[in-house]
XYZ file of C-alpha atoms in Angstrom:
269
model
C -9.002 -0.443 -1.699
C -12.565 -1.511 -1.028
C -11.861 -4.601 -3.135
C -8.712 -5.254 -1.115
C -10.648 -5.131 2.151
C -13.569 -7.173 0.809
C -11.127 -9.899 -0.251
C -9.465 -9.775 3.168
C -12.831 -10.234 4.923
C -13.752 -13.049 2.534
C -10.536 -14.989 3.094
C -10.751 -14.431 6.863
C -13.980 -16.469 7.106
C -13.646 -19.681 9.060
C -15.017 -21.703 6.102
C -12.834 -19.944 3.484
C -10.649 -22.111 1.279
C -6.906 -21.483 1.258
C -6.050 -18.858 -1.291
C -3.897 -15.868 -2.265
C -4.797 -12.890 -4.472
C -2.270 -10.566 -6.117
C -3.752 -7.345 -7.468
C -2.385 -4.302 -9.328
C -4.172 -1.012 -9.926
C -3.651 2.665 -10.551
C -5.610 5.788 -9.549
C -7.765 7.944 -11.814
C -6.976 11.044 -9.698
C -3.981 11.922 -7.531
C -4.959 10.670 -4.079
C -3.347 10.890 -0.658
C -4.082 7.773 1.401
C -3.661 7.819 5.192
C -2.866 4.943 7.511
C -5.931 3.842 9.480
C -4.736 5.468 12.737
C -3.326 8.697 11.316
C -4.959 11.954 12.406
C -5.999 13.705 9.233
C -5.694 17.190 10.668
C -2.080 16.496 11.651
C -1.121 14.746 8.408
C -2.897 16.577 5.575
C -2.630 20.044 4.133
C -6.281 20.065 3.021
C -6.047 23.570 1.540
C -3.227 22.501 -0.812
C -4.962 19.196 -1.668
C -8.175 20.983 -2.644
C -6.259 23.495 -4.740
C -4.205 20.768 -6.458
C -7.162 18.408 -7.048
C -5.807 15.713 -4.722
C -8.370 13.447 -3.032
C -7.727 12.198 0.523
C -8.833 8.720 1.666
C -8.031 6.352 4.519
C -6.467 2.931 3.975
C -7.464 -0.257 5.818
C -3.754 -0.726 6.623
C -1.432 1.205 8.920
C 1.538 3.366 8.123
C 1.740 6.989 7.032
C 0.523 9.092 4.143
C 1.156 7.966 0.548
C 0.536 10.081 -2.546
C -0.886 7.763 -5.224
C 0.118 9.472 -8.434
C 2.487 8.253 -11.140
C 2.748 4.939 -9.342
C 1.500 1.325 -9.397
C -0.334 -0.044 -6.366
C 0.037 -3.722 -5.561
C -1.964 -5.784 -3.068
C -1.415 -9.274 -1.665
C -4.344 -10.828 0.213
C -3.899 -14.328 1.619
C -4.958 -16.878 4.222
C -2.450 -19.462 2.967
C -0.303 -20.601 5.892
C 1.655 -22.894 3.593
C 2.834 -19.944 1.500
C 3.176 -17.264 4.193
C 4.240 -17.428 7.874
C 0.902 -16.090 9.078
C 1.966 -15.605 12.702
C 4.936 -13.353 11.904
C 4.408 -9.863 10.519
C 8.072 -9.381 9.718
C 8.428 -12.744 7.966
C 5.298 -12.104 5.947
C 6.776 -8.780 4.864
C 9.934 -10.677 3.907
C 8.025 -13.167 1.776
C 6.076 -10.529 -0.124
C 9.166 -8.335 -0.362
C 11.216 -11.165 -1.825
C 8.749 -11.453 -4.721
C 8.895 -7.690 -5.333
C 12.693 -7.674 -5.044
C 13.114 -10.507 -7.533
C 10.577 -9.003 -9.932
C 11.784 -5.420 -9.954
C 15.333 -6.750 -10.182
C 14.449 -8.081 -13.653
C 14.329 -4.463 -14.790
C 18.092 -4.349 -14.222
C 18.007 -2.680 -10.806
C 20.295 -3.341 -7.834
C 17.843 -3.515 -4.936
C 18.054 -4.242 -1.215
C 15.721 -4.718 1.725
C 15.446 -2.029 4.388
C 16.775 -3.533 7.602
C 14.160 -2.024 9.901
C 12.371 1.146 10.995
C 14.713 4.060 10.452
C 14.615 7.839 10.363
C 18.277 8.208 9.534
C 19.757 9.790 6.453
C 23.507 9.297 6.478
C 24.627 10.275 9.998
C 21.921 12.882 10.530
C 18.798 11.928 12.449
C 15.625 13.375 10.927
C 12.368 14.303 12.681
C 9.274 12.140 12.364
C 7.098 12.796 9.322
C 3.538 12.087 8.358
C 4.745 10.908 4.952
C 5.267 7.171 4.390
C 8.201 7.477 2.002
C 10.105 9.643 4.496
C 11.051 6.469 6.418
C 11.895 2.859 5.577
C 10.604 -0.173 7.472
C 11.382 -3.887 7.552
C 11.810 -5.423 4.088
C 10.692 -2.434 2.065
C 12.527 -2.071 -1.232
C 15.517 0.293 -1.512
C 17.675 1.288 -4.475
C 21.088 2.468 -3.318
C 19.605 3.341 0.077
C 16.620 5.273 -1.284
C 13.077 3.968 -0.962
C 11.390 2.724 -4.144
C 8.448 0.719 -2.738
C 6.433 1.618 0.384
C 4.229 -1.068 1.976
C 1.721 -1.494 4.793
C -0.143 -4.448 6.268
C -3.421 -5.352 7.956
C -3.882 -8.681 9.703
C -7.092 -10.348 10.830
C -7.414 -13.663 12.628
C -6.980 -15.938 9.571
C -5.846 -13.638 6.754
C -3.682 -10.618 5.973
C -3.581 -7.794 3.455
C -0.321 -6.179 2.373
C -0.402 -3.427 -0.200
C 2.000 -0.782 -1.293
C 3.066 1.833 -3.782
C 5.682 1.213 -6.493
C 6.873 4.610 -7.641
C 7.012 4.995 -11.407
C 7.838 8.689 -11.001
C 7.829 10.985 -7.979
C 6.903 14.627 -7.428
C 8.596 15.458 -4.112
C 7.267 19.053 -4.083
C 3.632 17.934 -4.376
C 4.131 15.264 -1.718
C 5.807 17.719 0.685
C 3.055 20.308 0.198
C 0.237 17.778 0.631
C 1.601 16.482 3.959
C 3.238 17.953 7.041
C 6.653 17.405 8.602
C 8.944 16.809 5.624
C 10.559 18.954 2.954
C 10.966 18.185 -0.726
C 14.760 18.246 -0.264
C 14.545 15.547 2.433
C 12.256 13.450 0.250
C 14.581 13.762 -2.722
C 17.430 12.419 -0.585
C 15.434 9.429 0.681
C 13.064 8.497 -2.152
C 13.607 7.281 -5.691
C 11.439 6.156 -8.594
C 11.726 3.844 -11.594
C 12.184 6.900 -13.789
C 15.196 7.976 -11.713
C 16.619 4.456 -11.543
C 16.143 3.655 -15.235
C 16.134 7.190 -16.745
C 12.693 6.444 -18.173
C 9.330 5.154 -16.933
C 8.841 1.493 -17.939
C 5.511 0.304 -19.251
C 3.122 -0.685 -16.468
C 2.385 -4.048 -18.051
C 6.107 -4.758 -18.178
C 6.478 -3.976 -14.463
C 3.544 -6.243 -13.631
C 4.926 -9.156 -15.690
C 8.305 -8.783 -14.009
C 6.705 -8.925 -10.561
C 4.648 -12.001 -11.493
C 7.883 -13.728 -12.533
C 9.514 -12.486 -9.349
C 6.844 -14.136 -7.184
C 7.237 -17.352 -9.119
C 10.993 -17.260 -8.613
C 10.961 -16.254 -4.928
C 7.853 -18.087 -3.646
C 7.522 -20.888 -6.185
C 3.933 -19.903 -7.010
C 2.097 -18.631 -10.079
C -1.089 -16.604 -10.366
C -4.027 -17.083 -12.706
C -5.986 -14.096 -13.985
C -9.462 -13.918 -12.471
C -12.566 -11.774 -12.992
C -13.554 -9.018 -10.573
C -17.119 -10.297 -10.598
C -16.975 -12.539 -7.517
C -18.929 -13.427 -4.340
C -17.367 -10.487 -2.496
C -18.306 -7.851 -5.072
C -21.359 -6.589 -3.148
C -19.237 -6.218 -0.006
C -16.653 -4.264 -1.990
C -19.258 -1.906 -3.398
C -20.760 -1.296 0.038
C -17.337 -0.640 1.545
C -16.575 1.780 -1.299
C -19.842 3.641 -0.563
C -19.504 3.962 3.212
C -15.769 3.919 3.837
C -13.647 4.862 0.839
C -15.042 8.121 -0.390
C -12.695 11.108 -0.109
C -12.460 12.363 3.495
C -13.741 15.809 2.515
C -17.056 14.109 1.561
C -17.446 11.771 4.524
C -20.245 12.206 7.008
C -19.392 12.537 10.703
C -21.221 9.336 11.624
C -20.380 6.130 9.771
C -23.465 3.931 9.130
C -23.536 0.804 11.261
C -23.084 -2.074 8.866
C -21.976 -5.699 9.290
C -19.175 -4.904 6.856
C -17.771 -2.338 9.265
C -17.785 -4.454 12.409
C -14.611 -6.545 11.819
C -12.625 -3.332 11.297
C -14.697 -1.044 13.540
C -11.684 0.199 15.511
C -10.332 1.605 12.245
C -13.325 3.922 11.696
C -12.400 7.298 10.287
C -11.162 9.992 12.614
Protein backbone atom coordinates (compact mmCIF):
# COMPACT_ATOMS: atom_id res chain seq x y z
CA UNK A 1 0.00 0.00 0.00
CA UNK A 2 2.99 2.29 0.47
CA UNK A 3 3.74 1.78 -3.23
CA UNK A 4 0.12 2.62 -4.08
CA UNK A 5 0.33 5.90 -2.17
CA UNK A 6 3.78 6.79 -3.50
CA UNK A 7 2.48 6.34 -7.05
CA UNK A 8 -0.56 8.47 -6.22
CA UNK A 9 1.64 11.30 -4.91
CA UNK A 10 3.94 11.00 -7.93
CA UNK A 11 1.10 11.24 -10.46
CA UNK A 12 -0.50 14.11 -8.53
CA UNK A 13 2.49 16.39 -9.17
CA UNK A 14 1.73 19.37 -11.39
CA UNK A 15 4.55 18.40 -13.76
CA UNK A 16 3.61 14.68 -13.91
CA UNK A 17 2.98 13.14 -17.31
CA UNK A 18 -0.39 11.53 -17.97
CA UNK A 19 -0.33 7.91 -16.89
CA UNK A 20 -2.17 4.97 -15.32
CA UNK A 21 -0.76 2.10 -13.25
CA UNK A 22 -2.54 -1.20 -12.63
CA UNK A 23 -1.04 -3.29 -9.82
CA UNK A 24 -1.80 -6.70 -8.29
CA UNK A 25 -0.39 -8.09 -5.06
CA UNK A 26 -1.05 -10.52 -2.24
CA UNK A 27 -0.20 -10.47 1.47
CA UNK A 28 2.44 -12.56 3.23
CA UNK A 29 0.38 -12.60 6.46
CA UNK A 30 -3.38 -12.29 7.05
CA UNK A 31 -3.92 -8.55 7.53
CA UNK A 32 -6.93 -6.46 8.46
CA UNK A 33 -6.82 -3.06 6.72
CA UNK A 34 -8.93 -0.18 8.01
CA UNK A 35 -10.31 2.78 6.09
CA UNK A 36 -8.38 5.97 6.84
CA UNK A 37 -11.14 7.43 9.05
CA UNK A 38 -12.15 4.26 10.91
CA UNK A 39 -11.65 4.20 14.67
CA UNK A 40 -9.50 1.18 15.36
CA UNK A 41 -10.91 0.61 18.85
CA UNK A 42 -14.44 0.45 17.43
CA UNK A 43 -13.56 -1.70 14.42
CA UNK A 44 -10.95 -4.23 15.54
CA UNK A 45 -10.98 -7.11 17.98
CA UNK A 46 -7.27 -6.75 18.76
CA UNK A 47 -7.26 -9.66 21.20
CA UNK A 48 -8.51 -12.05 18.51
CA UNK A 49 -6.16 -10.61 15.86
CA UNK A 50 -3.13 -11.09 18.10
CA UNK A 51 -4.20 -14.64 18.91
CA UNK A 52 -4.84 -15.49 15.23
CA UNK A 53 -1.67 -13.82 13.92
CA UNK A 54 -3.57 -11.14 11.98
CA UNK A 55 -1.78 -7.82 11.44
CA UNK A 56 -3.79 -4.57 11.44
CA UNK A 57 -2.90 -1.63 9.17
CA UNK A 58 -4.58 1.52 7.90
CA UNK A 59 -5.25 2.12 4.20
CA UNK A 60 -4.82 5.46 2.41
CA UNK A 61 -8.38 5.04 1.10
CA UNK A 62 -11.72 5.18 2.88
CA UNK A 63 -14.25 2.47 3.52
CA UNK A 64 -14.41 -0.18 6.22
CA UNK A 65 -12.30 -3.09 7.39
CA UNK A 66 -11.06 -5.69 4.89
CA UNK A 67 -9.37 -8.96 5.80
CA UNK A 68 -6.60 -9.55 3.26
CA UNK A 69 -6.26 -13.32 3.26
CA UNK A 70 -6.93 -15.76 0.44
CA UNK A 71 -7.53 -12.84 -1.89
CA UNK A 72 -5.92 -10.77 -4.65
CA UNK A 73 -5.53 -7.02 -4.14
CA UNK A 74 -5.73 -4.77 -7.19
CA UNK A 75 -4.84 -1.09 -7.43
CA UNK A 76 -5.50 1.49 -10.15
CA UNK A 77 -3.58 4.77 -9.87
CA UNK A 78 -4.15 7.40 -12.56
CA UNK A 79 -4.07 11.07 -13.50
CA UNK A 80 -5.36 10.40 -17.02
CA UNK A 81 -8.44 12.54 -17.63
CA UNK A 82 -8.80 11.06 -21.11
CA UNK A 83 -9.27 7.57 -19.68
CA UNK A 84 -11.16 8.38 -16.47
CA UNK A 85 -13.76 11.06 -15.61
CA UNK A 86 -11.55 12.58 -12.93
CA UNK A 87 -14.21 14.92 -11.52
CA UNK A 88 -16.74 12.17 -10.80
CA UNK A 89 -16.10 9.60 -8.09
CA UNK A 90 -19.03 7.43 -9.14
CA UNK A 91 -18.11 7.47 -12.84
CA UNK A 92 -14.50 6.63 -12.01
CA UNK A 93 -15.74 3.68 -9.97
CA UNK A 94 -17.84 2.69 -12.99
CA UNK A 95 -14.85 2.80 -15.34
CA UNK A 96 -12.62 0.71 -13.09
CA UNK A 97 -15.52 -1.61 -12.26
CA UNK A 98 -16.28 -2.19 -15.93
CA UNK A 99 -12.75 -3.53 -16.44
CA UNK A 100 -13.09 -5.83 -13.44
CA UNK A 101 -16.56 -6.94 -14.53
CA UNK A 102 -15.42 -7.79 -18.05
CA UNK A 103 -12.29 -9.53 -16.81
CA UNK A 104 -13.81 -11.67 -14.08
CA UNK A 105 -16.65 -12.47 -16.46
CA UNK A 106 -14.11 -14.36 -18.59
CA UNK A 107 -13.97 -16.94 -15.80
CA UNK A 108 -17.55 -17.84 -16.72
CA UNK A 109 -19.27 -15.82 -13.99
CA UNK A 110 -22.55 -13.92 -14.21
CA UNK A 111 -21.70 -10.62 -12.52
CA UNK A 112 -23.48 -7.34 -11.87
CA UNK A 113 -22.72 -3.90 -10.44
CA UNK A 114 -24.05 -2.92 -7.04
CA UNK A 115 -26.49 -0.06 -7.62
CA UNK A 116 -25.45 2.01 -4.61
CA UNK A 117 -24.81 2.04 -0.87
CA UNK A 118 -26.99 -0.59 0.73
CA UNK A 119 -27.37 -2.41 4.01
CA UNK A 120 -30.25 -4.53 2.87
CA UNK A 121 -30.36 -8.30 2.64
CA UNK A 122 -33.60 -9.35 1.00
CA UNK A 123 -36.32 -7.35 2.79
CA UNK A 124 -34.54 -7.20 6.14
CA UNK A 125 -32.55 -4.10 7.00
CA UNK A 126 -29.27 -4.89 8.73
CA UNK A 127 -27.32 -2.77 11.24
CA UNK A 128 -24.17 -0.92 10.23
CA UNK A 129 -20.96 -2.94 10.40
CA UNK A 130 -17.28 -2.11 10.58
CA UNK A 131 -16.63 -4.76 7.90
CA UNK A 132 -16.33 -3.65 4.27
CA UNK A 133 -17.85 -6.76 2.73
CA UNK A 134 -20.96 -6.43 4.91
CA UNK A 135 -22.25 -3.71 2.54
CA UNK A 136 -22.13 -3.00 -1.20
CA UNK A 137 -21.45 0.42 -2.72
CA UNK A 138 -21.68 1.94 -6.20
CA UNK A 139 -20.27 -0.30 -8.94
CA UNK A 140 -18.76 -2.93 -6.71
CA UNK A 141 -18.92 -6.42 -8.20
CA UNK A 142 -21.72 -8.82 -7.20
CA UNK A 143 -22.38 -12.44 -8.09
CA UNK A 144 -26.09 -13.24 -7.74
CA UNK A 145 -26.46 -10.39 -5.26
CA UNK A 146 -23.47 -11.34 -3.11
CA UNK A 147 -20.32 -9.23 -2.99
CA UNK A 148 -17.22 -10.63 -4.70
CA UNK A 149 -15.00 -7.52 -4.97
CA UNK A 150 -14.78 -4.71 -2.42
CA UNK A 151 -13.21 -1.39 -3.47
CA UNK A 152 -12.25 1.99 -2.01
CA UNK A 153 -10.89 5.21 -3.46
CA UNK A 154 -8.67 8.16 -2.56
CA UNK A 155 -8.61 11.31 -4.68
CA UNK A 156 -6.08 14.12 -4.70
CA UNK A 157 -6.18 17.24 -6.84
CA UNK A 158 -4.87 15.68 -10.06
CA UNK A 159 -4.88 11.92 -9.46
CA UNK A 160 -6.82 9.11 -7.80
CA UNK A 161 -6.13 5.71 -6.30
CA UNK A 162 -8.71 2.93 -6.32
CA UNK A 163 -7.83 -0.40 -4.84
CA UNK A 164 -9.80 -3.37 -3.70
CA UNK A 165 -9.95 -7.00 -2.67
CA UNK A 166 -10.92 -9.82 -5.04
CA UNK A 167 -11.90 -12.77 -2.88
CA UNK A 168 -10.34 -16.05 -3.96
CA UNK A 169 -11.74 -17.74 -0.86
CA UNK A 170 -13.43 -16.38 2.26
CA UNK A 171 -13.36 -17.29 5.95
CA UNK A 172 -16.47 -15.59 7.34
CA UNK A 173 -15.78 -16.79 10.90
CA UNK A 174 -12.31 -15.23 11.01
CA UNK A 175 -13.61 -11.98 9.49
CA UNK A 176 -16.51 -11.78 11.96
CA UNK A 177 -14.21 -12.43 14.92
CA UNK A 178 -11.60 -9.90 13.77
CA UNK A 179 -14.15 -7.06 13.43
CA UNK A 180 -17.21 -5.83 15.30
CA UNK A 181 -20.84 -5.51 14.29
CA UNK A 182 -21.41 -8.45 11.96
CA UNK A 183 -21.89 -12.20 12.34
CA UNK A 184 -20.46 -14.96 10.19
CA UNK A 185 -24.01 -15.93 9.18
CA UNK A 186 -24.71 -12.42 7.87
CA UNK A 187 -21.41 -12.40 5.98
CA UNK A 188 -22.14 -15.78 4.42
CA UNK A 189 -25.44 -14.41 3.12
CA UNK A 190 -23.86 -11.28 1.62
CA UNK A 191 -20.37 -12.30 0.53
CA UNK A 192 -19.07 -14.81 -2.00
CA UNK A 193 -15.68 -15.86 -3.35
CA UNK A 194 -14.25 -17.31 -6.54
CA UNK A 195 -14.06 -20.69 -4.83
CA UNK A 196 -17.79 -20.57 -4.10
CA UNK A 197 -18.64 -19.29 -7.57
CA UNK A 198 -16.43 -21.73 -9.48
CA UNK A 199 -16.22 -24.61 -6.93
CA UNK A 200 -12.44 -24.19 -6.99
CA UNK A 201 -9.87 -21.42 -6.59
CA UNK A 202 -8.50 -20.34 -9.99
CA UNK A 203 -4.79 -19.68 -10.43
CA UNK A 204 -3.86 -16.12 -9.51
CA UNK A 205 -2.02 -15.57 -12.79
CA UNK A 206 -5.16 -16.65 -14.66
CA UNK A 207 -7.28 -14.13 -12.74
CA UNK A 208 -4.77 -11.36 -13.48
CA UNK A 209 -4.66 -12.16 -17.21
CA UNK A 210 -8.47 -12.15 -17.36
CA UNK A 211 -8.60 -8.72 -15.70
CA UNK A 212 -5.97 -7.33 -18.08
CA UNK A 213 -8.09 -8.50 -21.01
CA UNK A 214 -11.16 -7.06 -19.28
CA UNK A 215 -9.59 -3.60 -19.06
CA UNK A 216 -8.62 -3.79 -22.71
CA UNK A 217 -12.17 -4.74 -23.66
CA UNK A 218 -13.95 -2.22 -21.43
CA UNK A 219 -11.57 0.76 -21.56
CA UNK A 220 -9.74 0.13 -24.81
CA UNK A 221 -6.34 0.26 -23.12
CA UNK A 222 -3.50 -2.17 -22.53
CA UNK A 223 -0.82 -2.23 -19.84
CA UNK A 224 2.89 -2.88 -20.17
CA UNK A 225 4.80 -4.62 -17.38
CA UNK A 226 7.15 -2.27 -15.57
CA UNK A 227 9.83 -2.59 -12.87
CA UNK A 228 9.21 -1.58 -9.26
CA UNK A 229 12.53 0.27 -9.25
CA UNK A 230 11.30 3.75 -10.12
CA UNK A 231 11.67 7.43 -9.11
CA UNK A 232 9.07 7.01 -6.36
CA UNK A 233 10.72 4.00 -4.71
CA UNK A 234 12.36 6.05 -1.92
CA UNK A 235 9.01 7.67 -1.14
CA UNK A 236 7.38 4.24 -0.97
CA UNK A 237 10.02 2.91 1.41
CA UNK A 238 9.67 5.94 3.67
CA UNK A 239 5.88 5.64 3.71
CA UNK A 240 6.21 1.94 4.54
CA UNK A 241 8.47 2.82 7.47
CA UNK A 242 6.41 5.61 9.02
CA UNK A 243 2.85 4.82 8.01
CA UNK A 244 2.23 1.20 7.05
CA UNK A 245 3.60 -0.82 9.91
CA UNK A 246 1.00 -2.82 11.85
CA UNK A 247 -1.02 -0.59 14.19
CA UNK A 248 0.10 -2.53 17.25
CA UNK A 249 3.67 -1.35 16.50
CA UNK A 250 2.97 2.29 15.66
CA UNK A 251 4.22 5.07 17.85
CA UNK A 252 1.74 7.61 19.21
CA UNK A 253 3.35 10.51 17.34
CA UNK A 254 3.89 10.20 13.60
CA UNK A 255 7.18 11.82 12.44
CA UNK A 256 6.69 15.03 10.50
CA UNK A 257 7.77 14.27 6.97
CA UNK A 258 7.09 15.92 3.60
CA UNK A 259 5.64 12.59 2.51
CA UNK A 260 2.96 12.86 5.18
CA UNK A 261 1.81 16.39 4.47
CA UNK A 262 -0.44 15.78 1.42
CA UNK A 263 -2.37 13.17 3.39
CA UNK A 264 -1.88 14.64 6.87
CA UNK A 265 -5.60 14.58 7.71
CA UNK A 266 -5.48 10.80 7.31
CA UNK A 267 -2.91 10.33 10.08
CA UNK A 268 -3.51 7.27 12.23
CA UNK A 269 -6.02 7.48 15.04
